[in-house]
Amino acid sequence: MNLKGKTALVTGSTSGIGLGIAKVLAARGANIVVNGFGDAAGPQQEIERAGAAHGIRTAYHGADLSQPAQIEELMAFAQREFGQVDVLVNNAGIQHTATIEDFPPERWDAIIAINLSSVFHTTRLALPAMRKANWGRIINIASVHGLVASAEKSAYVAAKHGVVGLTKVAALETATTGVTVNAICPGWVLTPLVQKQIDALAAKNGISNDEATRQLLGAKEPSQRFTTPEELGELAAFFCSPAGDNIRGVAWNMDGGWVAQ
Ligand code: NAD
């Protein structure tokens, strides 16, 4: 499977899962539009190294995905740089944990905007060119929390269930075309987003990082190990392959057995 000549926009690709997926798609030959906060030069170099055999190109845009006007700028930038977006990976996301009564309304709004509404905006802006080319892949990084719930994650669980629903609608609306839309639902992946939750558990229970990690995995993940960004990248690459031509509207969990329980 070769993505040479294709362009993938991976939101939130300066870190964690997004960076891992961008590297796998680059290794298959795709040019990458990098997005996200923090240092961009380091991740861009990593992605370019991963795609060096294909001479791929990257371009960075720092759009804040909570802002629809900035999403429009990001999509226009991608089109200017590469002609069009063939593969859209909606990955950027944030987390906040608190009970519903204690959940700050502004954190609710931010999580819904970044984790859910941004997926609507990038999708509506990417679809016209994908339809015209009669080929496209939209891959939404939802979560096991798009399928089941955990306490103290109201906004995140609501947003991720929303992403799974939006994925199904978009898959139906494109079902007779060469555009497919699917979601990936990871369990625990050791990224900065999860390390914060391990730190909080360690502080709350007065335990070490290792013990907190064991407790975190033990509570939910039967395999007792993290899924890696590279494994998620390989699943995304599979969706991009010809074998994925008729995979539509799935919410595919890669979670060490979490939702099988
Ligand atoms: P991460 O914190 O390592 O990376 C998040 C990325 O999103 C970063 O590049 C960050 O800069 C970017 N981002 C955050 N807010 C943004 C904004 N407003 N505009 C643009 N970019 C923004 O987190 P991660 O664990 O790699 O998470 C990536 C995705 O995977 C998220 O949607 C998350 O919900 C999902 N996910 C993560 C796990 C896990 O265990 N880590 C499990 C299931 C799903």
PDB file of C-alpha atoms and ligand atoms in Angstrom:
ATOM      1  CA  MET A   1       0.000   0.000   0.000  1.00  0.00           C
ATOM      2  CA  ASN A   2       1.411   3.293  -1.103  1.00  0.00           C
ATOM      3  CA  LEU A   3       0.221   6.764  -0.165  1.00  0.00           C
ATOM      4  CA  LYS A   4       2.809   8.477  -2.349  1.00  0.00           C
ATOM      5  CA  GLY A   5       1.403  11.670  -3.828  1.00  0.00           C
ATOM      6  CA  LYS A   6      -1.379  11.805  -1.236  1.00  0.00           C
ATOM      7  CA  THR A   7      -1.648  14.335   1.580  1.00  0.00           C
ATOM      8  CA  ALA A   8      -2.714  13.567   5.133  1.00  0.00           C
ATOM      9  CA  LEU A   9      -3.780  16.242   7.582  1.00  0.00           C
ATOM     10  CA  VAL A  10      -3.369  14.953  11.130  1.00  0.00           C
ATOM     11  CA  THR A  11      -4.749  17.309  13.774  1.00  0.00           C
ATOM     12  CA  GLY A  12      -2.854  17.344  17.055  1.00  0.00           C
ATOM     13  CA  SER A  13       0.190  15.731  15.429  1.00  0.00           C
ATOM     14  CA  THR A  14       2.805  17.539  17.525  1.00  0.00           C
ATOM     15  CA  SER A  15       2.426  14.896  20.258  1.00  0.00           C
ATOM     16  CA  GLY A  16       1.309  11.409  21.243  1.00  0.00           C
ATOM     17  CA  ILE A  17      -1.089   9.453  19.050  1.00  0.00           C
ATOM     18  CA  GLY A  18      -1.279  12.080  16.290  1.00  0.00           C
ATOM     19  CA  LEU A  19       2.507  12.141  15.927  1.00  0.00           C
ATOM     20  CA  GLY A  20       2.608   8.328  15.822  1.00  0.00           C
ATOM     21  CA  ILE A  21      -0.082   8.162  13.126  1.00  0.00           C
ATOM     22  CA  ALA A  22       1.592  10.928  11.083  1.00  0.00           C
ATOM     23  CA  LYS A  23       4.881   8.980  11.132  1.00  0.00           C
ATOM     24  CA  VAL A  24       3.244   5.756   9.910  1.00  0.00           C
ATOM     25  CA  LEU A  25       1.393   7.575   7.094  1.00  0.00           C
ATOM     26  CA  ALA A  26       4.625   9.382   6.134  1.00  0.00           C
ATOM     27  CA  ALA A  27       6.427   6.036   6.034  1.00  0.00           C
ATOM     28  CA  ARG A  28       3.760   4.970   3.480  1.00  0.00           C
ATOM     29  CA  GLY A  29       4.646   8.034   1.370  1.00  0.00           C
ATOM     30  CA  ALA A  30       2.047  10.645   2.351  1.00  0.00           C
ATOM     31  CA  ASN A  31       2.866  14.320   2.693  1.00  0.00           C
ATOM     32  CA  ILE A  32       1.752  15.502   6.123  1.00  0.00           C
ATOM     33  CA  VAL A  33       0.049  18.666   7.315  1.00  0.00           C
ATOM     34  CA  VAL A  34       1.129  18.934  10.936  1.00  0.00           C
ATOM     35  CA  ASN A  35      -1.069  20.720  13.488  1.00  0.00           C
ATOM     36  CA  GLY A  36      -1.021  21.143  17.258  1.00  0.00           C
ATOM     37  CA  PHE A  37       0.485  23.206  20.040  1.00  0.00           C
ATOM     38  CA  GLY A  38       4.012  23.251  21.491  1.00  0.00           C
ATOM     39  CA  ASP A  39       7.217  22.578  19.605  1.00  0.00           C
ATOM     40  CA  ALA A  40       6.429  21.828  15.958  1.00  0.00           C
ATOM     41  CA  ALA A  41       9.960  21.687  14.493  1.00  0.00           C
ATOM     42  CA  GLY A  42      10.957  18.511  16.399  1.00  0.00           C
ATOM     43  CA  PRO A  43       7.814  16.534  15.451  1.00  0.00           C
ATOM     44  CA  GLN A  44       8.084  17.793  11.835  1.00  0.00           C
ATOM     45  CA  GLN A  45      11.652  16.464  11.650  1.00  0.00           C
ATOM     46  CA  GLU A  46      10.575  13.110  13.124  1.00  0.00           C
ATOM     47  CA  ILE A  47       7.798  12.807  10.522  1.00  0.00           C
ATOM     48  CA  GLU A  48      10.119  13.799   7.675  1.00  0.00           C
ATOM     49  CA  ARG A  49      12.669  11.211   8.830  1.00  0.00           C
ATOM     50  CA  ALA A  50       9.937   8.545   8.880  1.00  0.00           C
ATOM     51  CA  GLY A  51       9.015   9.418   5.271  1.00  0.00           C
ATOM     52  CA  ALA A  52      12.563  10.087   4.034  1.00  0.00           C
ATOM     53  CA  ALA A  53      12.595   7.066   1.713  1.00  0.00           C
ATOM     54  CA  HIS A  54       9.675   8.630  -0.188  1.00  0.00           C
ATOM     55  CA  GLY A  55      10.984  12.216  -0.022  1.00  0.00           C
ATOM     56  CA  ILE A  56       7.777  13.360   1.662  1.00  0.00           C
ATOM     57  CA  ARG A  57       7.083  16.977   2.640  1.00  0.00           C
ATOM     58  CA  THR A  58       5.492  18.389   5.789  1.00  0.00           C
ATOM     59  CA  ALA A  59       3.906  21.773   6.458  1.00  0.00           C
ATOM     60  CA  TYR A  60       2.838  23.091   9.851  1.00  0.00           C
ATOM     61  CA  HIS A  61      -0.207  25.165  10.757  1.00  0.00           C
ATOM     62  CA  GLY A  62      -0.887  25.994  14.408  1.00  0.00           C
ATOM     63  CA  ALA A  63      -4.670  26.455  14.200  1.00  0.00           C
ATOM     64  CA  ASP A  64      -6.471  26.346  17.532  1.00  0.00           C
ATOM     65  CA  LEU A  65      -9.208  23.814  16.790  1.00  0.00           C
ATOM     66  CA  SER A  66     -11.560  25.342  19.336  1.00  0.00           C
ATOM     67  CA  GLN A  67     -11.926  28.228  16.848  1.00  0.00           C
ATOM     68  CA  PRO A  68     -13.943  27.462  13.669  1.00  0.00           C
ATOM     69  CA  ALA A  69     -12.375  30.437  11.829  1.00  0.00           C
ATOM     70  CA  GLN A  70      -8.902  29.000  12.489  1.00  0.00           C
ATOM     71  CA  ILE A  71     -10.040  25.582  11.232  1.00  0.00           C
ATOM     72  CA  GLU A  72     -11.087  27.272   7.975  1.00  0.00           C
ATOM     73  CA  GLU A  73      -7.596  28.814   7.755  1.00  0.00           C
ATOM     74  CA  LEU A  74      -6.000  25.405   8.404  1.00  0.00           C
ATOM     75  CA  MET A  75      -8.003  23.739   5.622  1.00  0.00           C
ATOM     76  CA  ALA A  76      -7.252  26.570   3.169  1.00  0.00           C
ATOM     77  CA  PHE A  77      -3.554  26.339   4.115  1.00  0.00           C
ATOM     78  CA  ALA A  78      -3.502  22.575   3.425  1.00  0.00           C
ATOM     79  CA  GLN A  79      -5.087  23.144   0.024  1.00  0.00           C
ATOM     80  CA  ARG A  80      -2.609  25.917  -0.835  1.00  0.00           C
ATOM     81  CA  GLU A  81       0.401  23.819   0.224  1.00  0.00           C
ATOM     82  CA  PHE A  82      -0.570  20.436  -1.249  1.00  0.00           C
ATOM     83  CA  GLY A  83      -3.581  20.902  -3.558  1.00  0.00           C
ATOM     84  CA  GLN A  84      -5.974  18.963  -1.348  1.00  0.00           C
ATOM     85  CA  VAL A  85      -6.377  16.781   1.729  1.00  0.00           C
ATOM     86  CA  ASP A  86      -6.802  13.102   0.803  1.00  0.00           C
ATOM     87  CA  VAL A  87      -6.601  11.675   4.311  1.00  0.00           C
ATOM     88  CA  LEU A  88      -8.036  13.583   7.262  1.00  0.00           C
ATOM     89  CA  VAL A  89      -7.161  12.271  10.711  1.00  0.00           C
ATOM     90  CA  ASN A  90      -9.176  14.061  13.387  1.00  0.00           C
ATOM     91  CA  ASN A  91      -7.016  13.396  16.410  1.00  0.00           C
ATOM     92  CA  ALA A  92      -6.595  16.569  18.500  1.00  0.00           C
ATOM     93  CA  GLY A  93      -8.208  16.247  21.894  1.00  0.00           C
ATOM     94  CA  ILE A  94      -8.078  17.285  25.521  1.00  0.00           C
ATOM     95  CA  GLN A  95      -9.300  15.823  28.811  1.00  0.00           C
ATOM     96  CA  HIS A  96     -10.569  17.128  32.126  1.00  0.00           C
ATOM     97  CA  THR A  97     -11.763  14.952  34.992  1.00  0.00           C
ATOM     98  CA  ALA A  98     -14.290  16.005  37.641  1.00  0.00           C
ATOM     99  CA  THR A  99     -17.756  14.971  38.746  1.00  0.00           C
ATOM    100  CA  ILE A 100     -20.612  16.651  36.872  1.00  0.00           C
ATOM    101  CA  GLU A 101     -21.420  18.956  39.804  1.00  0.00           C
ATOM    102  CA  ASP A 102     -17.803  20.123  39.970  1.00  0.00           C
ATOM    103  CA  PHE A 103     -17.171  20.249  36.216  1.00  0.00           C
ATOM    104  CA  PRO A 104     -16.201  23.810  35.216  1.00  0.00           C
ATOM    105  CA  PRO A 105     -18.609  24.880  32.428  1.00  0.00           C
ATOM    106  CA  GLU A 106     -15.742  26.440  30.455  1.00  0.00           C
ATOM    107  CA  ARG A 107     -13.886  23.076  30.428  1.00  0.00           C
ATOM    108  CA  TRP A 108     -17.105  21.420  29.158  1.00  0.00           C
ATOM    109  CA  ASP A 109     -17.298  23.973  26.333  1.00  0.00           C
ATOM    110  CA  ALA A 110     -13.608  23.560  25.444  1.00  0.00           C
ATOM    111  CA  ILE A 111     -13.805  19.745  25.333  1.00  0.00           C
ATOM    112  CA  ILE A 112     -16.944  19.785  23.168  1.00  0.00           C
ATOM    113  CA  ALA A 113     -15.360  22.371  20.842  1.00  0.00           C
ATOM    114  CA  ILE A 114     -11.982  20.620  20.427  1.00  0.00           C
ATOM    115  CA  ASN A 115     -12.951  16.930  20.718  1.00  0.00           C
ATOM    116  CA  LEU A 116     -16.277  17.060  18.832  1.00  0.00           C
ATOM    117  CA  SER A 117     -17.165  20.276  16.962  1.00  0.00           C
ATOM    118  CA  SER A 118     -13.735  20.512  15.292  1.00  0.00           C
ATOM    119  CA  VAL A 119     -14.411  17.103  13.696  1.00  0.00           C
ATOM    120  CA  PHE A 120     -17.610  18.495  12.145  1.00  0.00           C
ATOM    121  CA  HIS A 121     -15.759  21.556  10.817  1.00  0.00           C
ATOM    122  CA  THR A 122     -12.758  19.740   9.292  1.00  0.00           C
ATOM    123  CA  THR A 123     -15.076  17.104   7.819  1.00  0.00           C
ATOM    124  CA  ARG A 124     -17.449  19.596   6.183  1.00  0.00           C
ATOM    125  CA  LEU A 125     -14.463  21.467   4.716  1.00  0.00           C
ATOM    126  CA  ALA A 126     -12.568  18.361   3.515  1.00  0.00           C
ATOM    127  CA  LEU A 127     -15.471  16.483   1.922  1.00  0.00           C
ATOM    128  CA  PRO A 128     -16.054  18.538  -1.268  1.00  0.00           C
ATOM    129  CA  ALA A 129     -12.529  17.886  -2.652  1.00  0.00           C
ATOM    130  CA  MET A 130     -12.642  14.221  -1.569  1.00  0.00           C
ATOM    131  CA  ARG A 131     -15.968  13.753  -3.348  1.00  0.00           C
ATOM    132  CA  LYS A 132     -14.583  15.430  -6.451  1.00  0.00           C
ATOM    133  CA  ALA A 133     -11.559  13.091  -6.464  1.00  0.00           C
ATOM    134  CA  ASN A 134     -13.867  10.174  -5.575  1.00  0.00           C
ATOM    135  CA  TRP A 135     -11.274   9.060  -3.040  1.00  0.00           C
ATOM    136  CA  GLY A 136     -10.729  10.045   0.550  1.00  0.00           C
ATOM    137  CA  ARG A 137     -10.260   8.737   4.044  1.00  0.00           C
ATOM    138  CA  ILE A 138     -11.581  10.370   7.190  1.00  0.00           C
ATOM    139  CA  ILE A 139     -10.315   8.702  10.353  1.00  0.00           C
ATOM    140  CA  ASN A 140     -11.638   9.994  13.649  1.00  0.00           C
ATOM    141  CA  ILE A 141      -9.669   9.189  16.771  1.00  0.00           C
ATOM    142  CA  ALA A 142     -12.508   8.658  19.205  1.00  0.00           C
ATOM    143  CA  SER A 143     -11.843   6.481  22.271  1.00  0.00           C
ATOM    144  CA  VAL A 144     -13.208   3.529  24.185  1.00  0.00           C
ATOM    145  CA  HIS A 145     -15.052   6.421  25.814  1.00  0.00           C
ATOM    146  CA  GLY A 146     -16.966   6.737  22.545  1.00  0.00           C
ATOM    147  CA  LEU A 147     -18.386   3.277  23.339  1.00  0.00           C
ATOM    148  CA  VAL A 148     -18.562   3.050  27.131  1.00  0.00           C
ATOM    149  CA  ALA A 149     -18.333   5.524  30.005  1.00  0.00           C
ATOM    150  CA  SER A 150     -16.137   6.190  33.022  1.00  0.00           C
ATOM    151  CA  ALA A 151     -17.071   8.366  35.989  1.00  0.00           C
ATOM    152  CA  GLU A 152     -15.718  11.928  36.125  1.00  0.00           C
ATOM    153  CA  LYS A 153     -15.331  12.194  32.336  1.00  0.00           C
ATOM    154  CA  SER A 154     -18.724  13.642  31.365  1.00  0.00           C
ATOM    155  CA  ALA A 155     -17.580  16.072  28.677  1.00  0.00           C
ATOM    156  CA  TYR A 156     -15.023  13.665  27.194  1.00  0.00           C
ATOM    157  CA  VAL A 157     -17.452  10.725  27.084  1.00  0.00           C
ATOM    158  CA  ALA A 158     -20.201  12.924  25.605  1.00  0.00           C
ATOM    159  CA  ALA A 159     -17.814  14.313  22.969  1.00  0.00           C
ATOM    160  CA  LYS A 160     -16.391  10.904  22.021  1.00  0.00           C
ATOM    161  CA  HIS A 161     -19.867   9.293  21.769  1.00  0.00           C
ATOM    162  CA  GLY A 162     -20.687  12.288  19.555  1.00  0.00           C
ATOM    163  CA  VAL A 163     -17.655  11.594  17.361  1.00  0.00           C
ATOM    164  CA  VAL A 164     -18.774   7.974  16.897  1.00  0.00           C
ATOM    165  CA  GLY A 165     -22.254   9.181  15.913  1.00  0.00           C
ATOM    166  CA  LEU A 166     -20.894  11.810  13.525  1.00  0.00           C
ATOM    167  CA  THR A 167     -18.627   9.144  11.984  1.00  0.00           C
ATOM    168  CA  LYS A 168     -21.664   6.982  11.190  1.00  0.00           C
ATOM    169  CA  VAL A 169     -23.601   9.867   9.621  1.00  0.00           C
ATOM    170  CA  ALA A 170     -20.623  10.912   7.480  1.00  0.00           C
ATOM    171  CA  ALA A 171     -20.097   7.270   6.429  1.00  0.00           C
ATOM    172  CA  LEU A 172     -23.738   7.010   5.319  1.00  0.00           C
ATOM    173  CA  GLU A 173     -23.626  10.292   3.413  1.00  0.00           C
ATOM    174  CA  THR A 174     -20.546   9.084   1.471  1.00  0.00           C
ATOM    175  CA  ALA A 175     -21.485   5.398   1.242  1.00  0.00           C
ATOM    176  CA  THR A 176     -21.717   5.268  -2.567  1.00  0.00           C
ATOM    177  CA  THR A 177     -18.440   7.154  -3.087  1.00  0.00           C
ATOM    178  CA  GLY A 178     -14.738   6.392  -2.794  1.00  0.00           C
ATOM    179  CA  VAL A 179     -14.641   8.320   0.474  1.00  0.00           C
ATOM    180  CA  THR A 180     -14.752   6.277   3.692  1.00  0.00           C
ATOM    181  CA  VAL A 181     -15.263   7.560   7.226  1.00  0.00           C
ATOM    182  CA  ASN A 182     -14.360   5.506  10.284  1.00  0.00           C
ATOM    183  CA  ALA A 183     -13.433   5.896  13.934  1.00  0.00           C
ATOM    184  CA  ILE A 184     -10.651   4.325  15.958  1.00  0.00           C
ATOM    185  CA  CYS A 185     -11.327   3.817  19.667  1.00  0.00           C
ATOM    186  CA  PRO A 186      -8.115   3.414  21.663  1.00  0.00           C
ATOM    187  CA  GLY A 187      -7.918   2.226  25.239  1.00  0.00           C
ATOM    188  CA  TRP A 188      -5.014   3.534  27.336  1.00  0.00           C
ATOM    189  CA  VAL A 189      -2.095   4.934  25.330  1.00  0.00           C
ATOM    190  CA  LEU A 190       0.872   6.333  27.283  1.00  0.00           C
ATOM    191  CA  THR A 191       0.918   9.957  26.088  1.00  0.00           C
ATOM    192  CA  PRO A 192       1.096  13.292  27.955  1.00  0.00           C
ATOM    193  CA  LEU A 193      -2.736  13.239  28.144  1.00  0.00           C
ATOM    194  CA  VAL A 194      -2.657   9.970  30.136  1.00  0.00           C
ATOM    195  CA  GLN A 195       0.533  10.699  32.091  1.00  0.00           C
ATOM    196  CA  LYS A 196      -1.384  13.601  33.706  1.00  0.00           C
ATOM    197  CA  GLN A 197      -4.025  11.096  34.888  1.00  0.00           C
ATOM    198  CA  ILE A 198      -1.304   8.760  36.249  1.00  0.00           C
ATOM    199  CA  ASP A 199       0.296  11.721  38.079  1.00  0.00           C
ATOM    200  CA  ALA A 200      -3.088  12.642  39.581  1.00  0.00           C
ATOM    201  CA  LEU A 201      -3.690   9.039  40.729  1.00  0.00           C
ATOM    202  CA  ALA A 202      -0.184   8.839  42.238  1.00  0.00           C
ATOM    203  CA  ALA A 203      -0.718  12.123  44.122  1.00  0.00           C
ATOM    204  CA  LYS A 204      -4.221  11.179  45.311  1.00  0.00           C
ATOM    205  CA  ASN A 205      -3.193   7.746  46.653  1.00  0.00           C
ATOM    206  CA  GLY A 206       0.365   8.685  47.714  1.00  0.00           C
ATOM    207  CA  ILE A 207       1.875   5.981  45.459  1.00  0.00           C
ATOM    208  CA  SER A 208       4.709   5.772  42.924  1.00  0.00           C
ATOM    209  CA  ASN A 209       4.363   6.365  39.188  1.00  0.00           C
ATOM    210  CA  ASP A 210       4.828   2.601  38.573  1.00  0.00           C
ATOM    211  CA  GLU A 211       2.145   1.622  41.084  1.00  0.00           C
ATOM    212  CA  ALA A 212      -0.254   4.260  39.710  1.00  0.00           C
ATOM    213  CA  THR A 213       0.366   2.937  36.181  1.00  0.00           C
ATOM    214  CA  ARG A 214      -0.395  -0.620  37.349  1.00  0.00           C
ATOM    215  CA  GLN A 215      -3.612   0.555  39.036  1.00  0.00           C
ATOM    216  CA  LEU A 216      -4.689   2.559  35.968  1.00  0.00           C
ATOM    217  CA  LEU A 217      -4.202  -0.384  33.588  1.00  0.00           C
ATOM    218  CA  GLY A 218      -5.528  -2.924  36.089  1.00  0.00           C
ATOM    219  CA  ALA A 219      -8.830  -1.110  36.483  1.00  0.00           C
ATOM    220  CA  LYS A 220      -9.832  -1.204  32.797  1.00  0.00           C
ATOM    221  CA  GLU A 221      -7.407  -2.850  30.390  1.00  0.00           C
ATOM    222  CA  PRO A 222      -7.370  -6.702  30.469  1.00  0.00           C
ATOM    223  CA  SER A 223      -4.132  -6.889  28.454  1.00  0.00           C
ATOM    224  CA  GLN A 224      -2.441  -4.878  31.243  1.00  0.00           C
ATOM    225  CA  ARG A 225      -0.454  -2.925  28.681  1.00  0.00           C
ATOM    226  CA  PHE A 226      -0.733   0.314  26.771  1.00  0.00           C
ATOM    227  CA  THR A 227      -1.654   0.432  23.081  1.00  0.00           C
ATOM    228  CA  THR A 228       1.085   2.320  21.204  1.00  0.00           C
ATOM    229  CA  PRO A 229       0.736   5.253  18.793  1.00  0.00           C
ATOM    230  CA  GLU A 230       2.507   3.076  16.189  1.00  0.00           C
ATOM    231  CA  GLU A 231      -0.134   0.323  16.488  1.00  0.00           C
ATOM    232  CA  LEU A 232      -2.850   2.944  16.021  1.00  0.00           C
ATOM    233  CA  GLY A 233      -0.951   4.332  13.011  1.00  0.00           C
ATOM    234  CA  GLU A 234      -0.919   0.871  11.422  1.00  0.00           C
ATOM    235  CA  LEU A 235      -4.710   0.597  11.838  1.00  0.00           C
ATOM    236  CA  ALA A 236      -5.119   4.039  10.251  1.00  0.00           C
ATOM    237  CA  ALA A 237      -2.862   2.929   7.369  1.00  0.00           C
ATOM    238  CA  PHE A 238      -5.032  -0.190   6.937  1.00  0.00           C
ATOM    239  CA  PHE A 239      -8.132   2.017   6.599  1.00  0.00           C
ATOM    240  CA  CYS A 240      -6.227   3.901   3.853  1.00  0.00           C
ATOM    241  CA  SER A 241      -5.362   0.710   1.957  1.00  0.00           C
ATOM    242  CA  PRO A 242      -7.483  -0.783  -0.852  1.00  0.00           C
ATOM    243  CA  ALA A 243      -8.670  -3.411   1.659  1.00  0.00           C
ATOM    244  CA  GLY A 244     -10.402  -0.532   3.459  1.00  0.00           C
ATOM    245  CA  ASP A 245     -12.439   0.582   0.431  1.00  0.00           C
ATOM    246  CA  ASN A 246     -15.712  -0.726   1.855  1.00  0.00           C
ATOM    247  CA  ILE A 247     -15.107  -0.322   5.588  1.00  0.00           C
ATOM    248  CA  ARG A 248     -17.636   2.374   6.473  1.00  0.00           C
ATOM    249  CA  GLY A 249     -18.849   3.815   9.740  1.00  0.00           C
ATOM    250  CA  VAL A 250     -17.042   1.454  12.093  1.00  0.00           C
ATOM    251  CA  ALA A 251     -15.894   2.373  15.576  1.00  0.00           C
ATOM    252  CA  TRP A 252     -12.909   0.040  15.814  1.00  0.00           C
ATOM    253  CA  ASN A 253     -11.593  -0.417  19.320  1.00  0.00           C
ATOM    254  CA  MET A 254      -7.896  -1.124  19.916  1.00  0.00           C
ATOM    255  CA  ASP A 255      -8.061  -1.369  23.654  1.00  0.00           C
ATOM    256  CA  GLY A 256      -6.518  -4.569  25.037  1.00  0.00           C
ATOM    257  CA  GLY A 257     -10.010  -5.971  25.620  1.00  0.00           C
ATOM    258  CA  TRP A 258     -11.449  -2.978  27.567  1.00  0.00           C
ATOM    259  CA  VAL A 259     -14.929  -2.975  25.968  1.00  0.00           C
ATOM    260  CA  ALA A 260     -15.123  -6.774  25.656  1.00  0.00           C
ATOM    261  CA  GLN A 261     -15.799  -6.976  29.413  1.00  0.00           C
TER     262      GLN A 261
HETATM  263  P1  NAD B   1      -1.636  14.454  23.596  1.00  0.00           P
HETATM  264  O1  NAD B   1      -1.943  15.418  24.685  1.00  0.00           O
HETATM  265  O2  NAD B   1      -0.319  13.742  23.592  1.00  0.00           O
HETATM  266  O3  NAD B   1      -1.799  15.153  22.171  1.00  0.00           O
HETATM  267  C1  NAD B   1      -2.904  15.979  21.885  1.00  0.00           C
HETATM  268  C2  NAD B   1      -2.591  16.785  20.641  1.00  0.00           C
HETATM  269  O4  NAD B   1      -3.703  17.659  20.390  1.00  0.00           O
HETATM  270  C3  NAD B   1      -1.361  17.680  20.814  1.00  0.00           C
HETATM  271  O5  NAD B   1      -0.666  17.782  19.592  1.00  0.00           O
HETATM  272  C4  NAD B   1      -1.982  19.023  21.191  1.00  0.00           C
HETATM  273  O6  NAD B   1      -1.147  20.140  20.882  1.00  0.00           O
HETATM  274  C5  NAD B   1      -3.216  18.994  20.292  1.00  0.00           C
HETATM  275  N1  NAD B   1      -4.244  19.933  20.726  1.00  0.00           N
HETATM  276  C6  NAD B   1      -4.822  20.066  21.940  1.00  0.00           C
HETATM  277  N2  NAD B   1      -5.702  21.083  21.932  1.00  0.00           N
HETATM  278  C7  NAD B   1      -5.675  21.607  20.678  1.00  0.00           C
HETATM  279  C8  NAD B   1      -6.342  22.687  20.050  1.00  0.00           C
HETATM  280  N3  NAD B   1      -7.225  23.453  20.706  1.00  0.00           N
HETATM  281  N4  NAD B   1      -6.056  22.953  18.757  1.00  0.00           N
HETATM  282  C9  NAD B   1      -5.148  22.206  18.090  1.00  0.00           C
HETATM  283  N5  NAD B   1      -4.490  21.173  18.626  1.00  0.00           N
HETATM  284  C10 NAD B   1      -4.748  20.889  19.912  1.00  0.00           C
HETATM  285  O7  NAD B   1      -2.857  13.419  23.636  1.00  0.00           O
HETATM  286  P2  NAD B   1      -3.071  11.972  22.976  1.00  0.00           P
HETATM  287  O8  NAD B   1      -3.201  11.019  24.089  1.00  0.00           O
HETATM  288  O9  NAD B   1      -2.087  11.719  21.893  1.00  0.00           O
HETATM  289  O10 NAD B   1      -4.540  12.161  22.379  1.00  0.00           O
HETATM  290  C11 NAD B   1      -4.807  12.245  21.009  1.00  0.00           C
HETATM  291  C12 NAD B   1      -6.249  11.832  20.768  1.00  0.00           C
HETATM  292  O11 NAD B   1      -6.427  10.479  21.153  1.00  0.00           O
HETATM  293  C13 NAD B   1      -7.268  12.640  21.575  1.00  0.00           C
HETATM  294  O12 NAD B   1      -8.414  12.896  20.782  1.00  0.00           O
HETATM  295  C14 NAD B   1      -7.605  11.706  22.716  1.00  0.00           C
HETATM  296  O13 NAD B   1      -8.890  11.954  23.221  1.00  0.00           O
HETATM  297  C15 NAD B   1      -7.528  10.372  22.010  1.00  0.00           C
HETATM  298  N6  NAD B   1      -7.345   9.234  22.905  1.00  0.00           N
HETATM  299  C16 NAD B   1      -6.258   9.143  23.705  1.00  0.00           C
HETATM  300  C17 NAD B   1      -6.126   8.030  24.521  1.00  0.00           C
HETATM  301  C18 NAD B   1      -4.934   7.837  25.414  1.00  0.00           C
HETATM  302  O14 NAD B   1      -4.959   6.907  26.215  1.00  0.00           O
HETATM  303  N7  NAD B   1      -3.894   8.638  25.322  1.00  0.00           N
HETATM  304  C19 NAD B   1      -7.100   7.043  24.518  1.00  0.00           C
HETATM  305  C20 NAD B   1      -8.201   7.180  23.692  1.00  0.00           C
HETATM  306  C21 NAD B   1      -8.310   8.277  22.880  1.00  0.00           C
END
